[in-house]
XYZ file of C-alpha atoms in Angstrom:
732
model
C 112.325 104.219 138.388
C 114.949 102.427 136.291
C 116.399 101.104 139.569
C 113.063 99.639 140.582
C 112.372 98.025 137.240
C 116.124 96.366 137.506
C 115.324 95.010 140.932
C 111.986 93.679 139.752
C 113.748 92.041 136.723
C 116.449 90.505 138.926
C 113.733 88.944 141.202
C 111.877 87.659 138.157
C 115.195 86.048 136.798
C 116.033 84.550 140.289
C 112.495 83.148 140.459
C 112.774 81.668 137.067
C 116.081 79.866 137.753
C 114.625 78.674 141.312
C 111.599 77.158 139.481
C 113.766 75.623 136.794
C 116.043 74.067 139.572
C 113.207 72.639 141.399
C 111.935 71.278 137.860
C 115.278 69.722 137.166
C 115.416 68.036 140.567
C 112.083 66.738 140.485
C 112.811 65.234 136.840
C 115.971 63.754 138.280
C 114.121 62.265 141.245
C 111.509 60.678 138.843
C 114.336 59.350 136.819
C 116.029 57.765 139.571
C 112.982 56.325 141.224
C 112.016 54.996 137.731
C 115.446 53.514 137.225
C 115.218 51.971 140.848
C 111.834 50.487 140.056
C 113.031 49.078 136.515
C 116.222 47.455 138.148
C 114.228 46.120 141.008
C 111.613 44.868 138.939
C 114.077 43.147 136.633
C 116.028 41.615 139.652
C 112.703 40.441 141.087
C 111.606 38.876 137.761
C 115.027 37.186 137.271
C 114.924 35.848 140.755
C 111.337 34.665 140.225
C 112.295 33.175 137.049
C 115.389 31.183 138.546
C 113.143 30.059 141.380
C 110.563 28.777 139.081
C 113.546 27.015 137.151
C 114.880 25.535 140.207
C 111.539 24.391 141.480
C 110.638 22.843 138.051
C 114.103 21.006 138.014
C 113.508 19.954 141.557
C 110.175 18.559 140.883
C 111.138 16.851 137.651
C 114.220 15.183 139.628
C 111.827 14.110 142.481
C 109.390 12.748 139.825
C 111.927 10.852 137.983
C 113.450 9.376 141.044
C 110.069 8.517 142.225
C 109.221 6.770 138.779
C 112.551 4.896 139.047
C 111.693 3.559 142.417
C 108.074 2.779 141.604
C 109.316 0.921 138.575
C 111.680 -1.151 140.612
C 108.960 -1.748 143.120
C 106.725 -2.901 140.211
C 109.473 -5.294 138.975
C 110.217 -6.589 142.389
C 106.377 -7.266 142.987
C 106.178 -8.974 139.671
C 109.187 -11.264 140.367
C 107.699 -12.431 143.678
C 104.423 -13.228 142.263
C 105.926 -15.058 139.475
C 107.947 -17.220 142.052
C 105.018 -17.480 144.700
C 101.995 -16.903 142.520
C 100.741 -15.281 145.788
C 97.556 -12.848 145.403
C 98.973 -10.467 147.768
C 102.190 -10.158 145.699
C 99.988 -9.632 142.523
C 97.892 -6.858 144.339
C 101.160 -5.015 145.152
C 102.478 -5.481 141.574
C 99.010 -3.966 140.201
C 99.165 -1.057 142.709
C 102.805 -0.374 141.695
C 101.866 -0.792 138.058
C 99.215 1.823 138.382
C 101.228 4.166 140.329
C 104.141 3.947 137.627
C 101.506 4.958 134.995
C 100.163 7.686 137.120
C 103.646 9.138 138.057
C 104.575 9.011 134.147
C 101.474 11.098 133.297
C 102.409 13.667 136.145
C 105.859 13.922 134.620
C 104.473 14.874 131.332
C 102.384 17.624 132.777
C 105.391 18.926 134.905
C 107.539 19.309 131.615
C 104.676 20.711 129.469
C 106.207 24.154 129.375
C 109.823 22.869 128.202
C 110.035 21.653 124.710
C 113.343 19.915 125.231
C 112.102 18.047 128.317
C 109.036 17.065 126.496
C 111.365 15.514 123.835
C 112.978 13.385 126.632
C 109.759 12.481 128.142
C 108.428 11.251 124.763
C 111.387 9.145 124.663
C 111.202 7.754 128.133
C 107.421 7.052 128.158
C 107.565 4.462 125.425
C 110.519 2.558 127.257
C 108.549 2.552 130.589
C 105.188 1.515 128.675
C 107.178 -1.395 126.893
C 108.788 -2.507 130.233
C 105.306 -2.667 131.940
C 104.023 -4.404 128.855
C 106.853 -7.002 129.181
C 106.050 -7.472 132.854
C 102.513 -7.823 132.061
C 103.060 -10.481 129.362
C 105.258 -12.288 131.850
C 102.351 -12.302 134.497
C 100.142 -13.597 131.716
C 102.792 -16.582 130.851
C 102.849 -17.485 134.467
C 99.244 -17.535 134.997
C 98.482 -19.682 131.762
C 101.897 -21.788 131.119
C 103.451 -22.081 134.594
C 106.726 -20.943 136.066
C 108.899 -22.608 133.618
C 107.802 -20.914 130.635
C 108.225 -17.499 132.447
C 111.675 -18.508 133.679
C 113.116 -18.983 130.208
C 111.941 -15.613 129.274
C 113.254 -13.723 132.492
C 116.669 -15.381 131.848
C 116.689 -13.938 128.228
C 118.790 -10.969 127.475
C 115.937 -8.996 126.134
C 114.276 -8.825 129.387
C 117.604 -7.463 131.152
C 118.210 -5.069 128.242
C 114.901 -3.395 128.617
C 115.299 -2.737 132.182
C 118.893 -1.366 131.858
C 117.886 0.954 129.092
C 115.266 2.552 131.333
C 117.584 2.953 134.118
C 120.286 4.306 131.995
C 117.812 6.898 130.390
C 116.505 8.079 133.742
C 119.984 8.249 135.214
C 121.093 10.550 132.349
C 117.810 12.702 132.635
C 118.648 13.045 136.336
C 122.112 14.245 135.623
C 120.730 16.840 133.133
C 118.212 18.052 135.526
C 120.734 18.181 138.523
C 123.036 20.036 136.336
C 120.136 22.665 135.542
C 119.392 22.743 139.182
C 122.867 23.696 140.074
C 123.084 26.360 137.405
C 119.759 27.748 138.651
C 121.131 27.972 142.201
C 124.183 29.650 141.009
C 122.195 32.169 138.919
C 119.896 32.789 141.816
C 122.881 33.497 144.074
C 124.344 35.922 141.494
C 120.917 37.695 141.063
C 120.445 37.928 144.968
C 123.830 39.546 145.356
C 123.151 41.998 142.368
C 119.744 42.798 143.802
C 121.493 43.585 147.272
C 124.124 45.738 145.570
C 121.398 47.635 143.596
C 119.317 48.073 146.653
C 122.314 49.682 148.467
C 123.116 51.899 145.484
C 119.328 52.923 145.213
C 119.322 53.609 148.777
C 122.388 55.855 148.665
C 120.952 57.718 145.818
C 117.603 58.055 147.410
C 119.214 59.317 150.654
C 121.029 61.918 148.560
C 118.062 62.957 146.595
C 115.880 62.960 149.974
C 118.768 65.250 151.553
C 118.838 67.443 148.597
C 115.148 67.700 148.335
C 115.015 68.367 152.198
C 117.356 71.290 151.882
C 115.427 72.703 148.843
C 112.099 72.408 150.806
C 113.637 73.912 153.690
C 114.837 76.713 151.769
C 111.629 76.978 149.887
C 109.683 77.064 153.080
C 111.949 79.853 154.517
C 111.332 81.773 151.215
C 107.619 81.205 151.588
C 107.685 82.382 155.045
C 109.574 85.544 153.909
C 107.323 86.041 150.973
C 104.217 85.589 153.089
C 105.811 88.293 155.588
C 106.600 90.493 152.801
C 103.081 89.915 151.366
C 101.527 90.587 154.545
C 103.558 93.815 154.881
C 102.656 94.655 151.159
C 99.010 94.001 151.957
C 98.966 96.179 154.892
C 100.779 99.004 153.001
C 98.351 98.375 150.131
C 95.362 98.618 152.631
C 96.916 101.821 154.093
C 97.048 103.179 150.568
C 93.653 102.093 149.454
C 92.092 103.480 152.841
C 93.892 106.876 152.210
C 92.367 106.914 148.800
C 89.851 109.865 148.595
C 87.475 107.708 146.520
C 85.578 104.602 147.283
C 87.105 101.242 146.239
C 84.820 98.112 146.041
C 85.433 94.514 145.206
C 82.311 92.820 144.223
C 81.743 89.135 143.737
C 80.106 87.708 140.615
C 76.687 87.026 142.587
C 76.616 90.728 143.382
C 77.894 90.525 147.015
C 80.568 92.775 148.633
C 83.945 91.392 149.038
C 86.244 94.411 150.018
C 85.548 98.136 150.672
C 87.992 100.878 151.755
C 87.534 103.618 154.329
C 86.162 106.119 152.051
C 83.587 103.702 150.873
C 82.585 103.113 154.585
C 82.223 106.815 155.072
C 80.120 107.017 151.704
C 77.786 104.110 152.899
C 77.627 105.955 156.423
C 78.822 102.797 158.327
C 81.798 102.351 160.802
C 82.781 98.660 160.131
C 83.115 96.766 156.832
C 81.546 93.673 158.589
C 78.109 95.232 158.085
C 78.605 95.340 154.281
C 80.917 92.485 153.499
C 78.860 89.499 151.964
C 75.668 91.736 151.542
C 74.444 92.499 148.195
C 75.824 95.968 146.649
C 72.395 96.662 145.015
C 70.634 97.189 148.380
C 72.138 100.687 148.708
C 71.423 101.667 145.206
C 68.192 103.783 144.452
C 65.705 101.519 142.689
C 65.566 103.297 139.335
C 69.138 102.646 138.844
C 69.335 99.017 139.844
C 68.758 97.562 136.521
C 71.400 99.713 134.881
C 73.824 98.629 137.608
C 73.038 95.015 136.944
C 73.799 95.198 133.504
C 76.996 96.915 134.121
C 78.023 94.251 136.678
C 77.101 91.416 134.253
C 79.331 93.136 131.538
C 82.173 93.574 133.966
C 82.025 89.772 134.900
C 82.245 88.874 131.200
C 85.670 90.742 131.004
C 84.489 94.128 129.857
C 85.099 97.627 131.264
C 82.330 100.224 131.887
C 81.188 103.403 133.503
C 77.876 104.337 135.190
C 76.341 107.194 136.979
C 73.911 106.486 139.599
C 72.363 107.407 142.995
C 72.790 105.725 146.332
C 71.277 106.112 149.793
C 73.489 105.591 152.896
C 72.423 103.819 156.073
C 71.770 107.170 157.531
C 69.423 108.288 154.588
C 71.802 110.574 152.753
C 71.344 110.466 148.982
C 74.524 110.766 146.856
C 75.086 110.651 143.194
C 77.886 108.185 142.197
C 80.198 107.908 139.189
C 81.713 104.325 138.968
C 84.515 103.292 136.827
C 84.631 99.599 136.760
C 87.069 97.035 135.480
C 87.317 93.176 135.471
C 89.847 91.320 137.829
C 90.409 87.701 137.044
C 89.909 85.181 139.865
C 93.094 82.852 139.409
C 91.187 80.000 141.089
C 88.528 79.452 138.483
C 89.180 81.853 135.710
C 86.164 83.793 136.216
C 86.087 87.739 136.714
C 85.019 89.710 139.841
C 84.031 93.405 139.726
C 86.536 96.083 140.910
C 84.898 99.458 141.087
C 86.292 102.980 141.692
C 83.428 105.124 142.781
C 83.578 108.838 143.071
C 80.897 111.111 144.784
C 79.675 113.534 142.286
C 76.892 115.059 144.194
C 78.118 118.694 144.193
C 79.102 118.269 140.681
C 75.645 117.030 139.703
C 74.138 120.055 141.547
C 76.609 122.316 139.823
C 75.538 120.901 136.596
C 71.847 121.129 137.337
C 72.368 124.876 138.196
C 74.351 125.513 134.979
C 71.805 123.554 132.794
C 68.969 125.609 134.393
C 71.104 128.802 133.551
C 71.707 127.391 130.188
C 67.823 126.850 129.647
C 67.256 130.371 130.527
C 69.912 131.583 128.064
C 68.457 129.188 125.471
C 64.906 130.531 125.968
C 66.422 134.005 124.962
C 65.750 134.766 121.451
C 69.147 136.761 121.237
C 72.164 135.211 120.119
C 74.499 134.714 123.245
C 78.036 133.331 122.766
C 81.066 133.464 124.880
C 84.754 133.490 123.460
C 88.039 133.577 125.088
C 90.746 136.197 124.610
C 92.188 134.004 121.687
C 88.657 134.336 120.017
C 87.802 130.656 120.560
C 84.101 130.112 120.945
C 83.290 128.566 124.485
C 79.552 128.964 124.633
C 76.840 129.297 121.923
C 73.242 129.115 123.083
C 70.156 128.117 120.908
C 69.289 131.713 120.093
C 72.754 131.852 118.371
C 71.859 128.485 116.450
C 68.569 130.076 115.160
C 70.388 133.348 114.319
C 73.481 132.044 112.449
C 72.456 128.593 111.428
C 75.516 126.623 113.238
C 74.774 124.105 115.997
C 76.889 124.470 118.976
C 78.882 121.318 118.563
C 79.871 122.744 115.180
C 81.330 126.037 116.387
C 82.686 125.390 119.825
C 86.464 125.742 119.720
C 86.704 127.541 116.449
C 87.684 131.002 115.757
C 84.879 133.495 115.908
C 86.533 135.988 113.591
C 86.849 133.622 110.787
C 83.423 132.138 111.374
C 81.404 135.249 111.580
C 83.177 138.146 110.127
C 84.405 138.815 106.690
C 85.146 142.435 106.556
C 83.727 144.391 109.533
C 85.819 147.679 110.458
C 83.910 147.876 113.756
C 85.596 145.024 115.243
C 88.904 146.840 116.150
C 87.193 149.590 117.827
C 84.862 147.180 119.674
C 88.009 145.262 120.875
C 89.655 148.286 122.086
C 86.841 149.655 123.790
C 85.787 146.532 125.819
C 89.430 145.930 126.712
C 89.631 149.400 128.058
C 86.074 150.005 129.572
C 84.926 146.519 129.933
C 81.984 146.830 127.665
C 80.950 147.815 124.208
C 77.618 148.461 122.217
C 77.196 148.805 118.655
C 76.143 147.420 115.151
C 78.161 144.857 113.417
C 77.928 143.099 109.942
C 78.164 139.181 110.450
C 77.725 136.219 108.408
C 75.305 133.031 108.728
C 76.178 129.554 107.787
C 74.855 130.149 104.264
C 77.073 133.141 103.819
C 74.210 135.661 104.279
C 75.208 139.159 105.594
C 73.153 140.275 108.550
C 73.330 143.249 110.720
C 73.182 142.660 114.578
C 73.087 145.084 117.589
C 75.819 143.606 119.775
C 76.499 144.184 123.476
C 79.811 142.825 124.716
C 81.067 142.457 128.332
C 84.614 141.592 129.395
C 84.712 138.833 131.937
C 87.894 138.610 134.278
C 89.444 135.767 136.145
C 90.280 135.814 139.977
C 93.281 137.707 139.226
C 91.191 140.413 137.371
C 92.718 139.456 134.054
C 90.865 139.307 130.918
C 89.372 135.826 130.513
C 86.480 135.945 127.929
C 84.080 138.073 126.269
C 80.205 137.783 126.602
C 78.431 138.827 123.483
C 74.549 139.429 123.265
C 73.627 139.849 119.603
C 70.122 140.935 118.328
C 69.382 140.853 114.639
C 68.302 144.163 113.224
C 68.652 143.482 109.449
C 64.973 143.620 108.749
C 64.608 146.828 110.931
C 67.586 148.397 109.018
C 65.967 147.544 105.631
C 62.511 149.126 106.742
C 64.458 152.110 107.820
C 66.136 152.428 104.578
C 62.673 151.679 102.838
C 61.140 154.540 104.920
C 63.855 156.791 104.054
C 63.834 156.114 100.495
C 59.969 156.490 100.503
C 60.354 159.820 102.257
C 63.062 160.835 99.755
C 60.982 159.871 96.821
C 57.896 161.544 98.271
C 60.052 164.826 98.442
C 61.440 164.204 95.073
C 57.849 163.513 93.757
C 56.795 166.915 95.255
C 59.486 168.775 93.630
C 59.030 167.083 90.405
C 55.341 168.048 90.464
C 56.170 171.576 90.721
C 58.746 171.401 88.125
C 56.697 169.546 85.702
C 53.886 172.364 86.127
C 56.305 175.184 85.460
C 57.731 173.112 82.453
C 54.215 172.548 81.050
C 53.520 176.312 81.347
C 56.893 176.997 79.411
C 56.195 174.362 76.760
C 52.576 175.147 76.094
C 53.317 178.663 74.339
C 56.333 177.063 72.492
C 53.897 174.387 71.222
C 51.372 177.116 70.215
C 54.112 179.051 68.649
C 55.300 176.235 66.542
C 51.753 175.359 65.298
C 51.277 179.056 64.196
C 54.511 179.233 62.314
C 53.700 175.908 60.683
C 50.762 177.868 58.993
C 52.732 180.955 58.160
C 55.848 179.211 56.877
C 54.541 176.685 54.346
C 58.035 175.876 52.782
C 59.192 172.334 53.149
C 62.477 173.319 54.991
C 60.588 175.305 57.737
C 58.000 172.731 57.759
C 60.685 170.055 58.446
C 62.241 172.096 61.240
C 59.067 173.101 62.824
C 57.889 169.650 62.562
C 61.069 168.426 64.546
C 60.561 171.111 66.941
C 56.971 170.188 67.443
C 57.890 166.434 68.046
C 60.624 167.211 70.528
C 58.156 169.758 72.416
C 55.443 166.765 72.335
C 58.159 164.285 73.409
C 59.119 166.634 76.389
C 55.425 167.034 77.377
C 55.003 163.316 77.324
C 58.173 162.911 79.402
C 56.799 165.608 81.730
C 53.330 163.622 81.863
C 55.287 160.475 82.922
C 57.226 162.397 85.640
C 53.887 163.920 86.972
C 52.274 160.573 86.786
C 55.085 159.214 89.132
C 55.149 162.313 91.361
C 51.343 162.709 91.830
C 50.287 159.271 91.245
C 47.738 160.096 88.546
C 45.134 157.487 88.445
C 43.283 156.275 85.232
C 39.826 154.452 85.329
C 39.955 151.777 87.901
C 38.171 148.379 86.893
C 38.345 144.702 87.930
C 41.339 143.323 86.258
C 42.106 139.562 85.603
C 45.760 139.257 85.922
C 45.974 135.839 83.991
C 45.063 136.962 80.559
C 47.366 140.149 81.257
C 50.299 138.240 81.880
C 49.499 135.907 78.789
C 49.573 138.964 76.701
C 52.955 140.086 78.135
C 54.262 136.661 77.424
C 53.248 136.867 73.745
C 54.899 140.253 73.485
C 58.175 138.788 74.703
C 57.857 136.018 72.314
C 57.399 138.229 69.288
C 59.759 141.052 70.213
C 62.321 139.925 72.481
C 65.738 138.249 71.095
C 65.566 134.607 70.386
C 68.525 134.234 73.084
C 66.194 135.027 75.807
C 63.996 131.983 76.852
C 60.600 132.909 78.557
C 59.273 130.561 81.100
C 55.694 131.383 82.337
C 53.760 129.827 85.233
C 50.276 131.548 85.305
C 47.561 129.694 87.360
C 44.099 130.051 86.120
C 42.805 130.553 89.634
C 44.421 133.832 90.316
C 42.432 136.330 92.252
C 41.169 139.680 90.682
C 42.797 143.013 91.208
C 40.962 146.246 91.123
C 43.182 148.740 89.186
C 43.958 150.478 85.864
C 44.845 147.530 83.437
C 46.913 150.117 81.317
C 48.881 151.124 84.328
C 49.313 147.478 85.479
C 50.236 146.683 81.775
C 52.851 149.527 81.856
C 54.557 148.205 85.256
C 54.890 144.577 83.653
C 56.245 145.892 80.448
C 58.892 148.074 82.315
C 60.015 144.964 84.555
C 60.391 142.606 81.522
C 62.076 145.249 79.406
C 64.600 145.882 82.285
C 65.001 141.953 82.422
C 65.714 141.860 78.754
C 68.300 144.635 78.897
C 69.935 142.796 81.893
C 70.593 139.875 79.617
C 72.449 141.162 76.595
C 73.852 137.725 75.908
C 70.487 135.845 76.499
C 69.193 133.841 79.503
C 66.024 132.713 81.097
C 63.011 135.106 81.835
C 60.670 133.749 84.112
C 57.173 135.091 84.913
C 55.060 133.459 87.747
C 52.195 134.545 89.863
C 50.413 133.264 92.911
C 47.652 134.137 95.362
C 49.164 135.004 98.523
C 47.672 136.059 102.193
C 50.002 138.292 104.256
C 49.633 138.065 107.963
C 50.875 140.125 110.914
C 54.284 138.668 110.737
C 54.685 138.653 106.961
C 53.567 142.338 107.037
C 57.077 143.217 108.159
C 58.771 142.268 104.980
C 58.127 145.700 103.532
C 57.215 149.134 105.122
C 54.293 149.467 102.759
C 52.920 146.021 103.222
C 49.638 145.460 105.071
C 47.620 142.504 106.238
C 45.314 141.131 103.601
C 45.096 139.127 100.246
C 47.430 139.753 97.543
C 48.345 138.606 93.884
C 52.025 138.188 93.844
C 53.641 138.718 90.331
C 57.296 137.524 90.156
C 59.562 138.497 87.280
C 62.962 136.833 87.367
C 65.939 136.965 85.045
C 69.380 135.385 84.792
C 71.312 138.520 84.023
C 73.892 140.492 85.482
C 72.311 141.275 88.756
C 72.771 144.465 90.969
C 74.941 145.344 93.956
C 73.357 146.430 97.186
C 74.258 150.083 96.513
C 72.573 149.872 93.189
C 69.430 148.495 94.683
C 69.041 151.134 97.159
C 68.684 153.641 94.342
C 66.867 151.835 91.601
C 63.523 153.546 92.238
C 65.017 157.096 92.308
C 63.614 159.185 89.298
C 66.229 159.614 86.618
C 68.762 156.992 88.121
C 69.831 154.530 85.583
C 72.724 152.222 85.061
C 72.108 152.061 81.193
C 74.372 153.965 78.744
C 73.328 157.581 77.863
C 70.434 157.537 75.420
C 69.391 154.024 76.440
C 67.229 154.983 79.391
C 65.499 157.819 81.165
C 65.738 156.427 84.689
C 61.885 156.817 85.214
C 60.682 153.173 84.388
C 61.058 151.756 87.668
C 60.146 154.820 89.560
C 57.095 155.237 87.526
C 56.326 151.470 88.148
C 56.768 151.818 91.923
C 54.466 154.968 91.753
C 51.720 152.937 89.873
C 52.029 149.888 92.324
C 51.710 152.216 95.439
C 48.655 153.976 93.917
C 47.059 150.517 93.633
C 47.772 149.886 97.284
C 50.608 147.412 96.681
C 54.423 147.157 97.084
C 57.437 145.902 95.454
C 60.215 143.784 96.577
C 63.812 143.299 95.055
C 66.155 140.559 95.454
C 69.466 140.598 93.272
C 72.927 139.077 93.240
C 75.840 140.153 90.954
C 76.341 137.567 88.301
C 73.170 135.408 89.331
C 70.412 137.665 88.318
C 67.455 139.784 89.757
C 63.914 138.942 90.947
C 61.122 141.654 91.085
C 58.032 140.810 93.158
C 54.925 142.968 92.696
C 52.355 142.645 95.284
C 48.849 143.947 94.278
C 45.862 143.872 96.644
C 43.345 141.341 95.648
C 39.899 142.533 95.030
C 37.101 142.012 97.571
C 34.191 139.672 97.142
C 31.888 142.466 96.470
C 33.931 143.750 93.551
C 34.383 140.176 92.019
C 30.567 139.612 92.432
C 29.844 142.910 90.420
C 32.262 141.823 87.647
C 30.517 138.377 87.437
C 27.071 140.284 87.161
C 28.520 142.519 84.429
C 30.141 139.427 82.553
C 26.583 137.792 82.686
C 24.870 140.659 81.509
C 27.194 141.129 78.604
C 26.759 137.411 77.862
C 22.988 137.787 78.021
C 22.989 140.916 75.538
C 25.067 139.072 73.117
């Protein structure tokens, strides 16, 4: 791998040097061409400038010589006219005169761009003008005064001096211009030679550059040919690799048409040649309900994003397939846009398997039992909806977690269960488990060991059914049976004890009459009180054991509870706060008001004793209708209307073991001398005699709640009570 990376790095470095070399030569060529152009331009400009100077000097020289000649012709014509007075000579003079003025003006134009020459011309023109004026004056004298007057003027030195000054001035100007012309010719020759040398040098340099560029281009072309060959070979290898790929590979243009497809894709589309598909819209084979989703995916990919999609296609032979595509954008180097590169996989069998698993999962979820699968490392693999309802955890919360840490706190049956399921492949029994809220439940569990293909233990399937309520009902039934047996036994014992206490009480009463002294009376009174106390205790036991009934009437619970609240306020410690919630619309109850009063007194006294340091004592009541399902909350519960009286304290609470025994006669958790253990048992007997039942809920350190369910009175009883009340009101 390192060797491949090294060779790739060498190729990248060589390519970089090659590109830099081409750039350097290109820059050098541009510099040479630019230099040649600048030199050629400079030489050309110099040649043109010299040529213009030479042309200007030549024109000035020609014009000066012409002016000089014309001026001589003008003087000659003027002399001839002065001598002959011939009109033809005068015409020749006038023509020469005008031509001299015209050529003088032309000379000013030729030297307009040369300041120095303009100065020369500004000196020459007045002289020429002056000379022409002299000639004109002589013509005027000849015409008006005759030849003699003109002859004297011609012979004067002033006339000759004016002509000589002009000739001398023109001669000097011609010498200067001829010198300038000669210099221009020399400079033009030097510039021409320089241009020729520069041309040859530039030609040699250009030839060298052309040769160098030709060599580089030849090598570059060879390299391009080799690169093209390597690319063709690489393309063929890549095509072979792509065609060997067991998944479909597609290249899709921005407009949704197919650009490329491999052999597996052809097989998936059920065609033999790619020509059938290339250039055609890819959406044509997609099932209509998935086309919009695929169009959204394609749009996202062409914007430079990645994406996945599962959809269904129909082959050209009608075969339907589920496809999963992984799509990535591929940049088009030509215009910077993206095209769609898709890797598609046939997931038809996987989809069918998932559907089958989903159907099986639905069957498992329909089950009301908690079904879970754990591996041999106790990690949860499966958790059905029944388990969610049973334990309170959602599947996503528990999958992968340790089942021992999740459901078990201290369950001695676990070790035996694991040993048996590993040895025999199955186990069945009861387990104590925890819910999400921390509640302990009892489940009937069935374990089955699942093995892999090598017959090695793989996982354990557990089917759990909650039997907590069933176990509670069984415990209530056993407790009821035990209490019934204890009641029967207690009834017989009470009868015998009453027979024993009766003669003792009679004897005490006789002795009180025969022994009048105070000491005897005091002893006998103590004995009588203890005998009566024992009789009352036996009466209470008999009331519990046989359910002795008093007079039954229609009882209003609301005033009875108000009375209990008043007793609490007057007699209980101030550290106990009583909170009462007694609705005024409570139903009536048919029963013994004294016994119901006794039940409530027992409950609130027990609540007081459970809060030695104070607390909150809450008394509430409500109307309640128990249906078929709710009737299972207690073995004595029946369908019907009830008045539920709830007494709640924030005291010490009770353990589950104590709760199972609190209604047993003579069972008490109080200190010796502070309780007989008959209060709750008597209360339970009274409630049962009234057709009701009692539920208890307690937690250590958090308090206890007793709920007394008393059957509500029928409509007939309530109607009779209303009539009695009306009659009493009428009598009053």
